[in-house]
Tab-separated table of C-alpha atoms and ligand atoms in Angstrom:
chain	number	residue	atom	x	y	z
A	1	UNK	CA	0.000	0.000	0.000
A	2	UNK	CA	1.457	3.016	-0.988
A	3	UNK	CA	1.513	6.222	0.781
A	4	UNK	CA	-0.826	8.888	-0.189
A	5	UNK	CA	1.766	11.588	-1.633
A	6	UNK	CA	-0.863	14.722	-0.618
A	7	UNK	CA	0.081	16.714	2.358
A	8	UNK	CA	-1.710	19.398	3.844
A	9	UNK	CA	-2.235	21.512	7.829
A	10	UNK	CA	1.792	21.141	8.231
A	11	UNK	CA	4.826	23.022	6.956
A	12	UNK	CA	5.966	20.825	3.855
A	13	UNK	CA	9.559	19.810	3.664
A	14	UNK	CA	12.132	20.315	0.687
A	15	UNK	CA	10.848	17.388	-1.090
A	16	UNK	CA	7.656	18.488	-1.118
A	17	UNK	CA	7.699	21.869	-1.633
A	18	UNK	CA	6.365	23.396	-5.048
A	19	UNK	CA	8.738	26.122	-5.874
A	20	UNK	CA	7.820	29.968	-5.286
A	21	UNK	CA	10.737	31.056	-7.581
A	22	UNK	CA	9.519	34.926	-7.354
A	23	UNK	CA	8.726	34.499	-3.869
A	24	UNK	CA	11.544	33.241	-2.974
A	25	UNK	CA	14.263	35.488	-4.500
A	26	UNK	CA	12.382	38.450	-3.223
A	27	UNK	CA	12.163	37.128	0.255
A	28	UNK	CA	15.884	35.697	0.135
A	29	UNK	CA	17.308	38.809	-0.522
A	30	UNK	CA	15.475	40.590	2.180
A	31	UNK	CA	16.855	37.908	4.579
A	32	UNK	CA	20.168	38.287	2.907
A	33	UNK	CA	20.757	41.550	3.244
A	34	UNK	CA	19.299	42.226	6.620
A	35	UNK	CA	15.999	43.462	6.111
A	36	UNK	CA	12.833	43.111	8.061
A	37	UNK	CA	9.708	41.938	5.840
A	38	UNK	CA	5.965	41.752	6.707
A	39	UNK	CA	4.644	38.815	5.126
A	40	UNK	CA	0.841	38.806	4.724
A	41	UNK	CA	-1.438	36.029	3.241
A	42	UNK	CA	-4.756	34.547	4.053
A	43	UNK	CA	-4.720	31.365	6.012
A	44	UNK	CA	-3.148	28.076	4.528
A	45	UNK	CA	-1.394	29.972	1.480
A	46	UNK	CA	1.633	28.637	2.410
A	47	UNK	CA	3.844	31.256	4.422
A	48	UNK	CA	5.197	29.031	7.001
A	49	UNK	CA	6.542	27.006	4.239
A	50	UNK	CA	8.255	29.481	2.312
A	51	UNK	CA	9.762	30.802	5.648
A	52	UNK	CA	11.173	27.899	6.484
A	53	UNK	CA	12.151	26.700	2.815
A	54	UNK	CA	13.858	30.053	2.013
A	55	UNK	CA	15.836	30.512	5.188
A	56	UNK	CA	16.828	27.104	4.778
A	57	UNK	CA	18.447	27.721	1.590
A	58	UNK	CA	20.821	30.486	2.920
A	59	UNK	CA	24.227	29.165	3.914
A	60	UNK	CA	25.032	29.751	8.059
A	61	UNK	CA	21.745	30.831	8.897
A	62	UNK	CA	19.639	29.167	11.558
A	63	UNK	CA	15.987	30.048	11.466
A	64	UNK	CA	14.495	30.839	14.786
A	65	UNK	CA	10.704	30.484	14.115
A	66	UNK	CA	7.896	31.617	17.184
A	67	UNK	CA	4.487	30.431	16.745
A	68	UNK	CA	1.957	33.785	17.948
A	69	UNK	CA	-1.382	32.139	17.264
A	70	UNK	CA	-3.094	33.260	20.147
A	71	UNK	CA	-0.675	34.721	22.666
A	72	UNK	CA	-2.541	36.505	25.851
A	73	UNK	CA	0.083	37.333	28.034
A	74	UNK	CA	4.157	38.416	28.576
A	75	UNK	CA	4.204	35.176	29.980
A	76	UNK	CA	2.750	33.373	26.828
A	77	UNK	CA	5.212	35.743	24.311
A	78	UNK	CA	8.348	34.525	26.354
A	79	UNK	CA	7.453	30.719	26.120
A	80	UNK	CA	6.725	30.843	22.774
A	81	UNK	CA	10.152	32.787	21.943
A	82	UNK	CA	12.080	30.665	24.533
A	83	UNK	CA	10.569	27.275	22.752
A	84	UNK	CA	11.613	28.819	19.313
A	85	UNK	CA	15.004	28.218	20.109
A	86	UNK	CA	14.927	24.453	20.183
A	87	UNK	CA	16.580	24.815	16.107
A	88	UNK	CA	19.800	26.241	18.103
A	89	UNK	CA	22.592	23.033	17.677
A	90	UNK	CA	24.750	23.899	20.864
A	91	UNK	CA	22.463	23.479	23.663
A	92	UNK	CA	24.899	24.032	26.889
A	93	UNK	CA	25.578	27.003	25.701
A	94	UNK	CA	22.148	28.234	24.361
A	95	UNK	CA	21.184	27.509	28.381
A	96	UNK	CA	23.713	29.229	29.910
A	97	UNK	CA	22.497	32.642	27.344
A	98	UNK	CA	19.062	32.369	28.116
A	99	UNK	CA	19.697	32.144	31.757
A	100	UNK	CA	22.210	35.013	31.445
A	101	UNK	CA	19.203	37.245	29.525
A	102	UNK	CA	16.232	35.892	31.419
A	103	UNK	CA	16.852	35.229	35.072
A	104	UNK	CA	13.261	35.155	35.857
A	105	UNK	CA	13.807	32.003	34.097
A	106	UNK	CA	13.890	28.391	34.472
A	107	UNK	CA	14.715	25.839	31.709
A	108	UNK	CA	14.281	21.955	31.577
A	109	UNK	CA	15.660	20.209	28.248
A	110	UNK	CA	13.057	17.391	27.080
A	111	UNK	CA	12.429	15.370	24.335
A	112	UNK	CA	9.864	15.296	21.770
A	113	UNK	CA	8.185	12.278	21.735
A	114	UNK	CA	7.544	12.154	17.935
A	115	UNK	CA	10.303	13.681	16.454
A	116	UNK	CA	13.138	12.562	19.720
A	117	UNK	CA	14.324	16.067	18.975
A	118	UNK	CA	15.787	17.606	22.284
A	119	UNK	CA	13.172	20.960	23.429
A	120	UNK	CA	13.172	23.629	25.714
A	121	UNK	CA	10.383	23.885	28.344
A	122	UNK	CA	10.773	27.576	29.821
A	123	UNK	CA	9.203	28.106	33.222
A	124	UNK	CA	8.407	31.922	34.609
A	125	UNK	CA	8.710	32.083	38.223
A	126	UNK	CA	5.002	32.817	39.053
A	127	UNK	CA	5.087	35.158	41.353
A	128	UNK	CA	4.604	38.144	39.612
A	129	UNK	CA	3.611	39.031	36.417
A	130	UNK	CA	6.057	39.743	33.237
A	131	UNK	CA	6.336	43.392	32.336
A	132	UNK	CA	6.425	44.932	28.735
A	133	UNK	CA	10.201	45.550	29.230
A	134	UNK	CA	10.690	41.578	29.433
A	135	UNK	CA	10.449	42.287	25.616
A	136	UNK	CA	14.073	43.754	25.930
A	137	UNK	CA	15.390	40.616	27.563
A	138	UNK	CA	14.168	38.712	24.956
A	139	UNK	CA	16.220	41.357	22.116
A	140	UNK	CA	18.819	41.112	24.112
A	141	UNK	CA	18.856	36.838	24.001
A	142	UNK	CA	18.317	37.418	20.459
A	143	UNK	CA	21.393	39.396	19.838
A	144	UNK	CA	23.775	36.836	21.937
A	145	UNK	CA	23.054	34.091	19.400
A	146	UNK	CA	23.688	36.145	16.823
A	147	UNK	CA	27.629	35.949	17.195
A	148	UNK	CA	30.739	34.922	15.028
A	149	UNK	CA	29.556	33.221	11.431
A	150	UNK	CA	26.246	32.664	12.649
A	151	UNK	CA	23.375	34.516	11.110
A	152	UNK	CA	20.372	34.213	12.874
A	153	UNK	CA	16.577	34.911	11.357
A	154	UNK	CA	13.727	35.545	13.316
A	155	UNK	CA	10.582	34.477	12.347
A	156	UNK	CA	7.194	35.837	14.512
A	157	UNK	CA	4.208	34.141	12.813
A	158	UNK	CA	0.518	34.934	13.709
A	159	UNK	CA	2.204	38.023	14.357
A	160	UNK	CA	-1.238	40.440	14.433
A	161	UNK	CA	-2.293	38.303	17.519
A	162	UNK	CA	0.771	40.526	19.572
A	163	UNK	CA	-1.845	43.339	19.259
A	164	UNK	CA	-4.485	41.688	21.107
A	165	UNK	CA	-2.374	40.421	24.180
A	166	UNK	CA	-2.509	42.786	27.393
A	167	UNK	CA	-0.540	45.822	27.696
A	168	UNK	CA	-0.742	45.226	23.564
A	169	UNK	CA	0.261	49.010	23.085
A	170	UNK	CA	3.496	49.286	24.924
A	171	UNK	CA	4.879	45.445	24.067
A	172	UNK	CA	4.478	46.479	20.191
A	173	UNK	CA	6.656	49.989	20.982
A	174	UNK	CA	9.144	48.055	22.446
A	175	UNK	CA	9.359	45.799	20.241
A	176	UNK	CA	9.907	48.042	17.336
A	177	UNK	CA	12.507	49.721	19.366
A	178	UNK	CA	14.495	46.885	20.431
A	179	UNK	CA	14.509	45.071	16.874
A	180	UNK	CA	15.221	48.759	15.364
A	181	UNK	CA	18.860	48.654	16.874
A	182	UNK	CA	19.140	44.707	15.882
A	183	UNK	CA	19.932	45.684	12.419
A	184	UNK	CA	22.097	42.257	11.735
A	185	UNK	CA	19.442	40.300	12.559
A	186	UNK	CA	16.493	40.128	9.776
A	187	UNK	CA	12.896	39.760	11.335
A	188	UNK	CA	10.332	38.433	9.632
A	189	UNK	CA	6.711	39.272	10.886
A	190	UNK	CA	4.176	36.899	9.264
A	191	UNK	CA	0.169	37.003	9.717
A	192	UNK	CA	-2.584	35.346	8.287
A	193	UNK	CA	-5.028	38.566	8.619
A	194	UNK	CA	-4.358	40.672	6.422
A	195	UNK	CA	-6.278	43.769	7.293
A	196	UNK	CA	-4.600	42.994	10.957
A	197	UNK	CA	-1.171	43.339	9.941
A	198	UNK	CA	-2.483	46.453	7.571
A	199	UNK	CA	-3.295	48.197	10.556
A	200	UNK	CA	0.189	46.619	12.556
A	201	UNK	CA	2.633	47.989	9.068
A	202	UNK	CA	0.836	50.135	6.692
A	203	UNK	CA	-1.214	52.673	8.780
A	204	UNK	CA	0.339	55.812	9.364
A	205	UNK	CA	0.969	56.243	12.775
A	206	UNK	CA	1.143	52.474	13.712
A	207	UNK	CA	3.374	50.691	16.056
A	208	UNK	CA	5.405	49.225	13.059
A	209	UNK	CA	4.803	51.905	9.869
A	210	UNK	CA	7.356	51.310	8.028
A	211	UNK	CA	9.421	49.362	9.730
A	212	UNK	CA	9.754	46.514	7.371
A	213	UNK	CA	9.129	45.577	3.631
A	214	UNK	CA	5.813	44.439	2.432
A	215	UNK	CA	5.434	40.780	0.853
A	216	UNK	CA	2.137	39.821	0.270
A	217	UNK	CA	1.792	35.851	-0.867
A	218	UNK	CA	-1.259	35.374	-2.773
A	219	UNK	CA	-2.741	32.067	-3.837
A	220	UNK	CA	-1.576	31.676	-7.197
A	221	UNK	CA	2.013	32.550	-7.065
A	222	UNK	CA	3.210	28.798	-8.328
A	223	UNK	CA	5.924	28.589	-10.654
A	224	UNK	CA	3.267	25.515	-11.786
A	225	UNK	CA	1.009	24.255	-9.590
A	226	UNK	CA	-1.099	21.998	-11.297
A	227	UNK	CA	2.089	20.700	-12.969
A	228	UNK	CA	2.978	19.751	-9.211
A	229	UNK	CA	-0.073	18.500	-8.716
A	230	UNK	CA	-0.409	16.358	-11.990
A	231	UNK	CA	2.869	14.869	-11.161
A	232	UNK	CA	1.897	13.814	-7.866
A	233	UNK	CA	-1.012	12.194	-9.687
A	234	UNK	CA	0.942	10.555	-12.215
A	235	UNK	CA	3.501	9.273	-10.004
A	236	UNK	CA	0.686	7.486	-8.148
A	237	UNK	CA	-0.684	6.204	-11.583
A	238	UNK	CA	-3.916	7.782	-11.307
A	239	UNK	CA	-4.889	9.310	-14.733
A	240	UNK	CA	-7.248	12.795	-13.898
A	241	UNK	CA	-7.709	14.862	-16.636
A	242	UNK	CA	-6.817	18.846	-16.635
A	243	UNK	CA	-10.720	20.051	-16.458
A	244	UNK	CA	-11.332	17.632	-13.204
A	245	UNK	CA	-7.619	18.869	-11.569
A	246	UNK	CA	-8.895	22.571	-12.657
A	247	UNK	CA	-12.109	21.665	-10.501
A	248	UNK	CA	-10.434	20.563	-7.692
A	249	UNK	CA	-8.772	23.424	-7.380
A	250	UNK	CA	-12.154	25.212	-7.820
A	251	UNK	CA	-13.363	24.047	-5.015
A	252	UNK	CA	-10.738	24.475	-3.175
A	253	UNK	CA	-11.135	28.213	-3.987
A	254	UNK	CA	-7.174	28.228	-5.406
A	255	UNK	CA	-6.063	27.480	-1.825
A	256	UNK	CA	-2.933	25.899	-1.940
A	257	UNK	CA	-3.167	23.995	1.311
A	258	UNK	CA	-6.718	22.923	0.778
A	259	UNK	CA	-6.367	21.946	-2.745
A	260	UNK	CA	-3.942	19.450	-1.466
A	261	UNK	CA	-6.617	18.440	1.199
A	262	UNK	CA	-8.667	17.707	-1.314
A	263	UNK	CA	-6.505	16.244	-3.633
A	264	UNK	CA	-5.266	13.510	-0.531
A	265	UNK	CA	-9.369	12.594	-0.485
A	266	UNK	CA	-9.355	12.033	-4.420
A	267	UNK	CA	-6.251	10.110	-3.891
A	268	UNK	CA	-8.080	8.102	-1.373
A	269	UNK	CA	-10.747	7.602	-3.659
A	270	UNK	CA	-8.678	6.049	-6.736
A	271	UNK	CA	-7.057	3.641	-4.457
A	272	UNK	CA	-10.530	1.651	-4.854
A	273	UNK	CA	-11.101	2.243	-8.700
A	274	UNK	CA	-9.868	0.075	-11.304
A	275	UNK	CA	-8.978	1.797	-13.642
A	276	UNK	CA	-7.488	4.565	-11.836
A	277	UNK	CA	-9.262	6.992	-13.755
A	278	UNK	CA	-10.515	9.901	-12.049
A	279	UNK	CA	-13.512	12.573	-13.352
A	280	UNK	CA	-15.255	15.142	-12.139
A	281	UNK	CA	-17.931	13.201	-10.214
A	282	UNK	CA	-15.344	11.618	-8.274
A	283	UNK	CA	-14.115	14.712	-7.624
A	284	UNK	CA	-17.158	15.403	-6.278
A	285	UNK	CA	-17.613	12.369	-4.459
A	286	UNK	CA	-13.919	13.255	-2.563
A	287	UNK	CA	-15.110	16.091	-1.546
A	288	UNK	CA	-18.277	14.662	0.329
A	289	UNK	CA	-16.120	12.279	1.662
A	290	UNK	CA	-13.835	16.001	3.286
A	291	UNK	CA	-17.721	16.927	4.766
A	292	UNK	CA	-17.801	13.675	6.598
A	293	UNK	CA	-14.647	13.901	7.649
A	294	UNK	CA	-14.744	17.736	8.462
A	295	UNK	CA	-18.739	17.962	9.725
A	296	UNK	CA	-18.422	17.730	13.307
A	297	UNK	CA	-16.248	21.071	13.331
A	298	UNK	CA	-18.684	22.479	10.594
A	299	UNK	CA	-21.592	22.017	13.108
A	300	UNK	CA	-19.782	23.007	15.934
A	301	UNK	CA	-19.654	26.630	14.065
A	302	UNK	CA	-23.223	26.484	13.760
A	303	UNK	CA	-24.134	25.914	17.116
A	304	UNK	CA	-21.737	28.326	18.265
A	305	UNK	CA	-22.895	31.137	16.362
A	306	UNK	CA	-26.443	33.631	16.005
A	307	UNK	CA	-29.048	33.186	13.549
A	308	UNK	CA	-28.195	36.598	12.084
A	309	UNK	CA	-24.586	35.338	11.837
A	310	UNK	CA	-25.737	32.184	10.321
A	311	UNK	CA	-28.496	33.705	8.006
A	312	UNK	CA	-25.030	36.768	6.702
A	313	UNK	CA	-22.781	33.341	6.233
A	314	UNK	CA	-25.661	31.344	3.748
A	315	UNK	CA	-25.964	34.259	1.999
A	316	UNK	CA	-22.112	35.160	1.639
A	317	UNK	CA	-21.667	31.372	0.697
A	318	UNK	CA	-24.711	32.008	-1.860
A	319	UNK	CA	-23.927	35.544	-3.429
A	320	UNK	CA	-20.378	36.188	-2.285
A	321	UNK	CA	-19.423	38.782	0.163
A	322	UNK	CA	-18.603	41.992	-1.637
A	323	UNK	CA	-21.486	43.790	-0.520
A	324	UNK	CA	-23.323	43.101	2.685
A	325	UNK	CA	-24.437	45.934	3.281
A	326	UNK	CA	-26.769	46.507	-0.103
A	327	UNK	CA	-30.228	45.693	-0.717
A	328	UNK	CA	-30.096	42.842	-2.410
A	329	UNK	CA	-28.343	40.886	0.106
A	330	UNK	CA	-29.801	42.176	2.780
A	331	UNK	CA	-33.404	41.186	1.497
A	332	UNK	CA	-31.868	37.760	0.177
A	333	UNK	CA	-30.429	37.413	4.267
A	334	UNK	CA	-33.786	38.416	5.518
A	335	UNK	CA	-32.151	41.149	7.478
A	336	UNK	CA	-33.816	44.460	7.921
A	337	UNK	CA	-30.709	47.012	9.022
A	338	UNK	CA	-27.712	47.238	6.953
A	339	UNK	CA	-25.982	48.039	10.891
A	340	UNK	CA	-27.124	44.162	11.860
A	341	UNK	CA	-25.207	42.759	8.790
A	342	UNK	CA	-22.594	44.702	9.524
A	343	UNK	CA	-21.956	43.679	12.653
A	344	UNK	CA	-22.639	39.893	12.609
A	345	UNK	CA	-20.280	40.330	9.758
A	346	UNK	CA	-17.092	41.683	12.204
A	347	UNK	CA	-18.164	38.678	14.334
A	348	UNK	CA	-17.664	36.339	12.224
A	349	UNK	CA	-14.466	37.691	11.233
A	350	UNK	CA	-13.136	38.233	14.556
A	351	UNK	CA	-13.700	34.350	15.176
A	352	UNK	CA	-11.806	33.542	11.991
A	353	UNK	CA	-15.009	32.069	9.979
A	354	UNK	CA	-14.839	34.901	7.484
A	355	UNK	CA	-11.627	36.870	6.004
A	356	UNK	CA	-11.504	40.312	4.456
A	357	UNK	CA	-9.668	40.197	0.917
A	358	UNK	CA	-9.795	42.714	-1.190
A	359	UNK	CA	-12.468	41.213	-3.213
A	360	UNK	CA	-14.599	41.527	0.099
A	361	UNK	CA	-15.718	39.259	2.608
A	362	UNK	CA	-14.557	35.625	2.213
A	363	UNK	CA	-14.818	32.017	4.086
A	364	UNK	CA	-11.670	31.034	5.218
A	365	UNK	CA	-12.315	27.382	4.619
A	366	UNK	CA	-13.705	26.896	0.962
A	367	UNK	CA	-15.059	23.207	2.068
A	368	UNK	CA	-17.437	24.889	4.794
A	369	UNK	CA	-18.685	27.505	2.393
A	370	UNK	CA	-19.537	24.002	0.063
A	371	UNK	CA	-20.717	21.981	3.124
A	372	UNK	CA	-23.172	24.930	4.037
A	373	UNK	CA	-24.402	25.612	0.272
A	374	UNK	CA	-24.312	21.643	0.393
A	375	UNK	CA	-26.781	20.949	3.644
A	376	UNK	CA	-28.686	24.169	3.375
A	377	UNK	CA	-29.098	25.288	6.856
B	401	ATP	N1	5.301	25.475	-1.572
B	401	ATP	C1	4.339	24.585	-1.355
B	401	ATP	N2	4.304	23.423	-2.047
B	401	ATP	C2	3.331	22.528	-1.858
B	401	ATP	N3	2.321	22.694	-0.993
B	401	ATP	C3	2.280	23.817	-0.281
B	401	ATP	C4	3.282	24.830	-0.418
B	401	ATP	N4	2.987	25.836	0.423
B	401	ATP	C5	1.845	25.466	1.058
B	401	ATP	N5	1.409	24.262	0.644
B	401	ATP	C6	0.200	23.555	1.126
B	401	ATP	O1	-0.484	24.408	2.033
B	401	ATP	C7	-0.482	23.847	3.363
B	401	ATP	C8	-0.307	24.957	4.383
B	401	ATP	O2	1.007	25.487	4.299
B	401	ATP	P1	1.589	26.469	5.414
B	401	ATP	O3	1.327	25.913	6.760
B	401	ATP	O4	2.971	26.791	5.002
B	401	ATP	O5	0.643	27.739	5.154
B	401	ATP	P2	0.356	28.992	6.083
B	401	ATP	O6	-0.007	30.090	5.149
B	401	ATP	O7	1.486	29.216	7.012
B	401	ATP	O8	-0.935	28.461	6.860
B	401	ATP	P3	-1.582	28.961	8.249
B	401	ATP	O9	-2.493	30.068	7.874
B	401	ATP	O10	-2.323	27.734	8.723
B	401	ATP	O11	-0.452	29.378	9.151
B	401	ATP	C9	0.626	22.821	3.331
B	401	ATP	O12	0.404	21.788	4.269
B	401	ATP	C10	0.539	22.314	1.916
B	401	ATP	O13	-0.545	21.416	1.779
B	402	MG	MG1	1.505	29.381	9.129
């Protein structure tokens, strides 16, 4: 039995990874040449990929990657900085800096008990609660691994959730000052929201206007993504023609990471065919086969969630969401105030169910948009 060669929800390695090439030179010379870059993209897209892939392809350089996503406290920011360091080689010494910048600080080394890769497990003394300034500790830890041939690249991911820990304000001004006078080091602030990070790098007046280059990774950017994916195919000896791999990636509304979720479930499908010829109804068939799979977190959202909330969503996932606020949607949503939409709207977006693009409101996850169109609630 052969292993299914579709990978999706997880950073994919080197031998998986379809190249970027534009991405990548634009995002490698950044790194190169010490400059900080903003990288926005909506969720799945692939930045966490193209991090890691591009730092990995520039010689002495160790990428130290921290994981944001939902960050409340100083406490929770120094963990997650503190655990980023596990890609440092030289343990003993990487202790003995850590303790020297964070004294508040105690360290145990585990293991992981997938991977049996060595990790940190940082402990705060709990008596009292980690200042703002703790930011500056963290700089200066930064900094000391940053020495002789070593080139060090920090990566801050789910970066927009910094501005919704406490004391959000004066962490983000420290911040910008400390990594302001780390000029060797390049930063690299990624988010999946984009109007979040808008508001974090492009507003005037923000904590981090200009304070790094823009990269925005959209969907499409393949050097040949359905060549990728018809490979992947082929190599399996599955035969799917270019309108049915053109669907797929349809319904996946272009999204790189759920394309490939969706693709894995066709994959699936094939293994029971004889021939291994796949067409658009079994396309279709793979994706019911993602509801089943998926519907328990589908109708989780639903019971989590007002009717006005659900009755904006079934008409986004019928009309699109360019324009909640008109007439025709409103009367199609059986909503009387353009105000209601509005605001069960921002809900929905502040719990990560919808996304603004520039082409207006959007799902985030394509299959929940076709699951809701599918069972009509
Ligand atoms: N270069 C690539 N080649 C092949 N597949 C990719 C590539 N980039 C992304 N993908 C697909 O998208 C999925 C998500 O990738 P990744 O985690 O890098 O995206 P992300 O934008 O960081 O997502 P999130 O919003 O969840 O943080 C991968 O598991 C893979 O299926
Ligand atoms: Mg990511």
């Amino acid at each position: 039995m052969s292993v299914n060669p579709f990978l999706y929800g997880s950073i994919v390695g080197p031998e998986n990874f379809c190249p970027r090439t534009r991405l990548q030179k634009r995002l490698s010379s950044l790194m190169r040449s010490g400059q900080n870059v903003a990288m926005a993209g909506p969720r799945r897209v692939g930045k966490s990929s193209l991090i890691h892939h591009t730092a990995s392809s520039i010689r002495n350089a160790t990428l130290v990657y921290a994981d944001l996503w939902g960050v409340r406290t100083m406490s929770d920011f120094v963990r997650r900085c503190v655990q980023s360091l596990d890609a440092i080689a030289d343990k003993a010494t990487l202790l003995q800096k850590i303790t020297n910048a964070l004294p508040g600080l105690t360290v145990t080394l585990g293991v992981d008990p997938m991977t049996g890769n060595p990790t940190l497990s940082p402990t705060l003394a709990a008596r009292r609660k980690a200042p703002p300034e703790t930011v500056s500790q963290i700089a200066r830890l930064w900094a000391s691994l940053a020495d002789g041939k070593r080139k060090i690249i920090v990566a801050l991911d789910e970066f927009q959730d910094l501005a919704g820990m406490e004391d959000a304000n004066q962490v983000l001004g420290v911040l910008r000052q400390e990594i302001q006078t780390l000029n060797k080091i390049p930063f690299c602030f990624c988010g999946s929201i984009r109007n979040e990070m808008w508001r974090l790098f492009a507003t005037d007046g923000a904590p981090f206007y200009k304070s790094a280059a823009i990269l925005e990774i959209a969907a499409d950017d393949f050097d040949d993504w359905t060549g990728y994916l018809r490979k992947k195919f082929a190599d399996s000896r599955i035969k799917i023609d270019d309108e049915t791999l053109e669907q797929i990636i349809r319904l996946a509304d272009g999204n790189p990471g759920d394309t490939q979720q969706l693709c894995a479930a066709v994959w699936e499908f094939a293994q029971t065919r004889s021939p291994r010829t796949i067409s658009q109804e079994h396309a279709k068939q793979a994706l019911l086969q993602v509801f089943a799979d998926e519907r328990k977190g589908y109708e989780q959202i639903i019971a989590d969630i007002s009717g006005q909330q659900l009755a904006v969503l079934r008409t986004i996932a019928q009309m699109g969401g360019e324009s909640i606020q008109s007439a025709e949607f409103l009367g199609t949503a059986g909503i009387t105030h353009a105000s209601s939409a509005k605001a069960a709207a921002t809900r929905l977006v502040s719990r990560r169910i919808l996304q603004e693009t520039s082409a207006g409101l959007k799902f985030s996850n394509p299959f929940f948009r076709n699951w809701l169109l599918h069972v009509r609630y």
